[in-house]
Tab-separated table of C-alpha atoms in Angstrom:
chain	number	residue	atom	x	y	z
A	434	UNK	CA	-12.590	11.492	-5.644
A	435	UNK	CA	-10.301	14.336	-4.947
A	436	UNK	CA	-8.058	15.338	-7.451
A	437	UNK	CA	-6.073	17.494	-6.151
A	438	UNK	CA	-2.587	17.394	-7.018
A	439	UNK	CA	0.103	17.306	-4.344
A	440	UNK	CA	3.948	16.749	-4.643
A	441	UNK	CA	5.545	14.408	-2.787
A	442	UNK	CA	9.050	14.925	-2.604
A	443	UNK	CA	11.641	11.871	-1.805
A	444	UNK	CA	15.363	12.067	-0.221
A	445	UNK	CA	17.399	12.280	-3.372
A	446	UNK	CA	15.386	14.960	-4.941
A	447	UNK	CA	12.979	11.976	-6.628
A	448	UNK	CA	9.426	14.055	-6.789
A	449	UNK	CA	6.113	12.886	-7.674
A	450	UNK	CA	2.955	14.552	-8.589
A	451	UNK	CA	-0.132	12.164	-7.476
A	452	UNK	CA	-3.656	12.625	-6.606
A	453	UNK	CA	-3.745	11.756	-2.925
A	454	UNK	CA	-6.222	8.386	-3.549
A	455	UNK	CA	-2.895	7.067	-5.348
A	456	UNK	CA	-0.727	8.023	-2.415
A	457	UNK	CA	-0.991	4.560	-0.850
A	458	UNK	CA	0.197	2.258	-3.566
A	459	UNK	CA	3.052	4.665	-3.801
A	460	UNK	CA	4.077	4.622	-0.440
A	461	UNK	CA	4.163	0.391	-0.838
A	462	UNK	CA	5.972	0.504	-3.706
A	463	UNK	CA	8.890	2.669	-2.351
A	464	UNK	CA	9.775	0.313	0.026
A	465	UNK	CA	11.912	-1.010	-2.953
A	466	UNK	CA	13.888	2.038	-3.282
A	467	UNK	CA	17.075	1.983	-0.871
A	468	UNK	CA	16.833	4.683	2.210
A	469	UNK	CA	14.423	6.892	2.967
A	470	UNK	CA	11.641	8.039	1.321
A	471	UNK	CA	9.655	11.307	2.744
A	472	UNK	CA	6.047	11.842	2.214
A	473	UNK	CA	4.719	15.199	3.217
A	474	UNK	CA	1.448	17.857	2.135
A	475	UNK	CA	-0.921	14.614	2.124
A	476	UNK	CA	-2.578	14.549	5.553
A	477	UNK	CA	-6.038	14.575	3.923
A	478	UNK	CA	-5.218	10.466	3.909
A	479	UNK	CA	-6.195	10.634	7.351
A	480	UNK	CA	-10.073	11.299	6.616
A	481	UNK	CA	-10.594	8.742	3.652
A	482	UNK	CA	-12.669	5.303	4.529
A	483	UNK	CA	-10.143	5.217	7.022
A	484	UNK	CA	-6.802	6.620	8.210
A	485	UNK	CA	-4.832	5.552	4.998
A	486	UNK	CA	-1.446	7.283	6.731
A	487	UNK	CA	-1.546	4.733	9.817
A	488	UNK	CA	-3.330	1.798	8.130
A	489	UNK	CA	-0.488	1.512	5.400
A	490	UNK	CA	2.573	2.366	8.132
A	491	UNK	CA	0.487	-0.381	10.217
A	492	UNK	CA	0.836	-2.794	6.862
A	493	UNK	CA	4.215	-1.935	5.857
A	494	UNK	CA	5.326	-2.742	9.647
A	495	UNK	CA	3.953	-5.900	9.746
A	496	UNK	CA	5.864	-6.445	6.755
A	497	UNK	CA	9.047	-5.568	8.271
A	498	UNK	CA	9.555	-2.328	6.203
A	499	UNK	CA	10.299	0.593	8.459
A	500	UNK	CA	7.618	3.681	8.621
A	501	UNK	CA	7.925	6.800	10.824
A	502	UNK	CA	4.400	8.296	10.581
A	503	UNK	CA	4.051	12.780	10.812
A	504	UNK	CA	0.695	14.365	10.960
A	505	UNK	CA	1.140	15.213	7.333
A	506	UNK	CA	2.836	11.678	6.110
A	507	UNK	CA	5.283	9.325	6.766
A	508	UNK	CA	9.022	8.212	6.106
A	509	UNK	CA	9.419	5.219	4.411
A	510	UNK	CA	12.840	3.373	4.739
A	511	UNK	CA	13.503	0.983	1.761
A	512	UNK	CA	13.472	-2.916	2.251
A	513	UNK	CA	12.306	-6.458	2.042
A	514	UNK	CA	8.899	-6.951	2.655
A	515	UNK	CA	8.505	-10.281	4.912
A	516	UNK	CA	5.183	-12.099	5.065
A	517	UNK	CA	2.798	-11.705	7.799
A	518	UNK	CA	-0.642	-10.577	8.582
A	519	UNK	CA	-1.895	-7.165	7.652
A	520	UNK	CA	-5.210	-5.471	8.110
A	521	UNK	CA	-7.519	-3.336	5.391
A	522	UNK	CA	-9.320	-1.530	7.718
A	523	UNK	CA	-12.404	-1.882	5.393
A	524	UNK	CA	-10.653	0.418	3.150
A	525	UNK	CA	-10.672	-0.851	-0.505
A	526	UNK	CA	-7.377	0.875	-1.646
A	527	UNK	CA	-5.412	-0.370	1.695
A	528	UNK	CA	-6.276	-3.945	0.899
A	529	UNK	CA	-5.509	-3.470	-2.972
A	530	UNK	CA	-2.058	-1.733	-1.503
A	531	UNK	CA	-1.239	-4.687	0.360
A	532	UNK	CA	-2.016	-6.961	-1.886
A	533	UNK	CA	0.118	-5.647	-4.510
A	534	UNK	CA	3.103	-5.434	-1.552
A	535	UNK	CA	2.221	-9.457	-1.264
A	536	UNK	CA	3.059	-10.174	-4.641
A	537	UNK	CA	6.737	-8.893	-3.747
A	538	UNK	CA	6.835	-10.288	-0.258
A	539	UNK	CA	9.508	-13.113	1.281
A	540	UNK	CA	6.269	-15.063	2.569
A	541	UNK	CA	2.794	-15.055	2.654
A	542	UNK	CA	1.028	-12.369	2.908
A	543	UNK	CA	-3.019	-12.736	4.679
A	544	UNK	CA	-4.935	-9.183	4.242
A	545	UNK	CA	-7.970	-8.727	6.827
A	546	UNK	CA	-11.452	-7.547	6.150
A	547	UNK	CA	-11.296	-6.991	2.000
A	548	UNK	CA	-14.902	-7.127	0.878
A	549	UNK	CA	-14.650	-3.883	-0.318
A	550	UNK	CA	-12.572	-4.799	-3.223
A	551	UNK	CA	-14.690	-6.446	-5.522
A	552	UNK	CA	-16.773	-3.802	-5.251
A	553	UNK	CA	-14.229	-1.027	-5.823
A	554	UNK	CA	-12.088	-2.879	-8.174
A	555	UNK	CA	-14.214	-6.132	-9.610
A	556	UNK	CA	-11.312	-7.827	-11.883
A	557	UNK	CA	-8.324	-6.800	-9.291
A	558	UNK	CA	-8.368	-10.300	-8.011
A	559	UNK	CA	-8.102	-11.864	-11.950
A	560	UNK	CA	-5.475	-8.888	-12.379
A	561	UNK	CA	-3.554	-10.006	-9.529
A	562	UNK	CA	-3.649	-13.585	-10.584
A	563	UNK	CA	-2.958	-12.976	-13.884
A	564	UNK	CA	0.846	-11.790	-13.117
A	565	UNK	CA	1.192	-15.173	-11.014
A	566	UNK	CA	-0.307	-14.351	-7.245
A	567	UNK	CA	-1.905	-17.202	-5.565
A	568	UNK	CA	-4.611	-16.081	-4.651
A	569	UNK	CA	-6.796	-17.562	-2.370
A	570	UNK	CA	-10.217	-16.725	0.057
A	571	UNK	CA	-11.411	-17.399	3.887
A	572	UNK	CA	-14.307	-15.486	4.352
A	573	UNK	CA	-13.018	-11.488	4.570
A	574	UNK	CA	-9.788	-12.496	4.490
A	575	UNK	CA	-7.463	-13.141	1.545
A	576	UNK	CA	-4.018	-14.685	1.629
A	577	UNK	CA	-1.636	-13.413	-0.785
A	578	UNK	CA	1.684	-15.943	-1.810
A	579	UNK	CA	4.531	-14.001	-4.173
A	580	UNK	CA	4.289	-14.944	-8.374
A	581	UNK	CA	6.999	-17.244	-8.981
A	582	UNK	CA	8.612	-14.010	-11.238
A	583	UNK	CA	10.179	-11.812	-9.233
A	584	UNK	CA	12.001	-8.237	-10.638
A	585	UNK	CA	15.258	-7.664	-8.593
C-alpha cells in the first residue's frame, strides 16, 4: 500500500489529507456535498489494479453525478446518485466504492465483475447488509438496492 499522504483540496477551502488507496470512496462520497469538488496531486490512481481516476468518473456518470476527469484528478459536482449499471474494473476498492454510492442511490444499483472483494474485504458484504443494503449475487455481478434509512 502506499501511504503517502496527499491533500486534496475542495472549492470552499474544505481540505483533506488521505492516503491515495482512500481517494476513491472519497470522491463517491462528495457527490453529497453541493457544487464542485476538486481533486488534484493524486494521479498515481491511474496505475493501481486499474485506472481508479476514470473507473470511478465512469461509475459516478452512470450514476448521474457529474465528473470532469484532469490527468492529476477530477471535479466532482454534487448530486443525486440515480441507479444504473456500473463497472469494477476488477478493482476491489472501485466495486467497494460503488457499492457504498448504491446504498445512497434513487434506484438500483448492479456493480460488474466484483470477485475481488471477498478477497480484499471478506465481511464488506455482511457490513453492507448490516446498515440495510439488499444485497444480492449473479455470478460477478452484484446488485445493490438503497437501506430503507436514508440521511438527508
Amino acid at each position: 500500500a502506499n501511504n503517502q499522504v496527499k491533500n486534496l483540496e475542495a472549492v470552499g477551502k474544505l481540505k483533506w489529507l488521505t492516503t491515495l488507496d482512500l481517494s476513491g470512496n472519497q470522491i463517491e462520497s462528495l457527490q453529497a456535498l453541493r457544487g464542485d469538488t476538486v481533486f488534484s496531486g493524486i494521479g498515481e490512481l491511474r496505475v493501481k489494479e486499474s485506472d481508479r481516476i476514470a473507473a470511478m468518473a465512469d461509475g459516478l456518470r452512470a450514476l448521474g453525478i457529474k465528473v470532469q476527469e484532469s490527468n492529476d484528478g477530477a471535479v466532482v459536482t454534487g448530486g443525486r446518485f440515480s441507479g444504473g449499471r456500473v463497472e469494477s474494473h476488477g478493482d476491489h476498492r472501485i466495486a467497494m466504492s460503488l457499492a457504498v454510492a448504491a446504498t445512497a442511490a434513487a434506484g438500483e444499483v448492479e456493480i460488474g465483475d466484483v470477485a475481488s472483494v471477498d478477497t480484499s474485504f471478506p465481511g464488506f458484504v455482511d457490513c453492507l447488509a448490516s446498515v440495510g443494503a439488499d444485497i444480492a449475487f449473479e455470478g460477478r455481478r452484484m446488485t445493490v438496492d438503497a437501506p430503507v434509512i436514508a440521511i438527508d
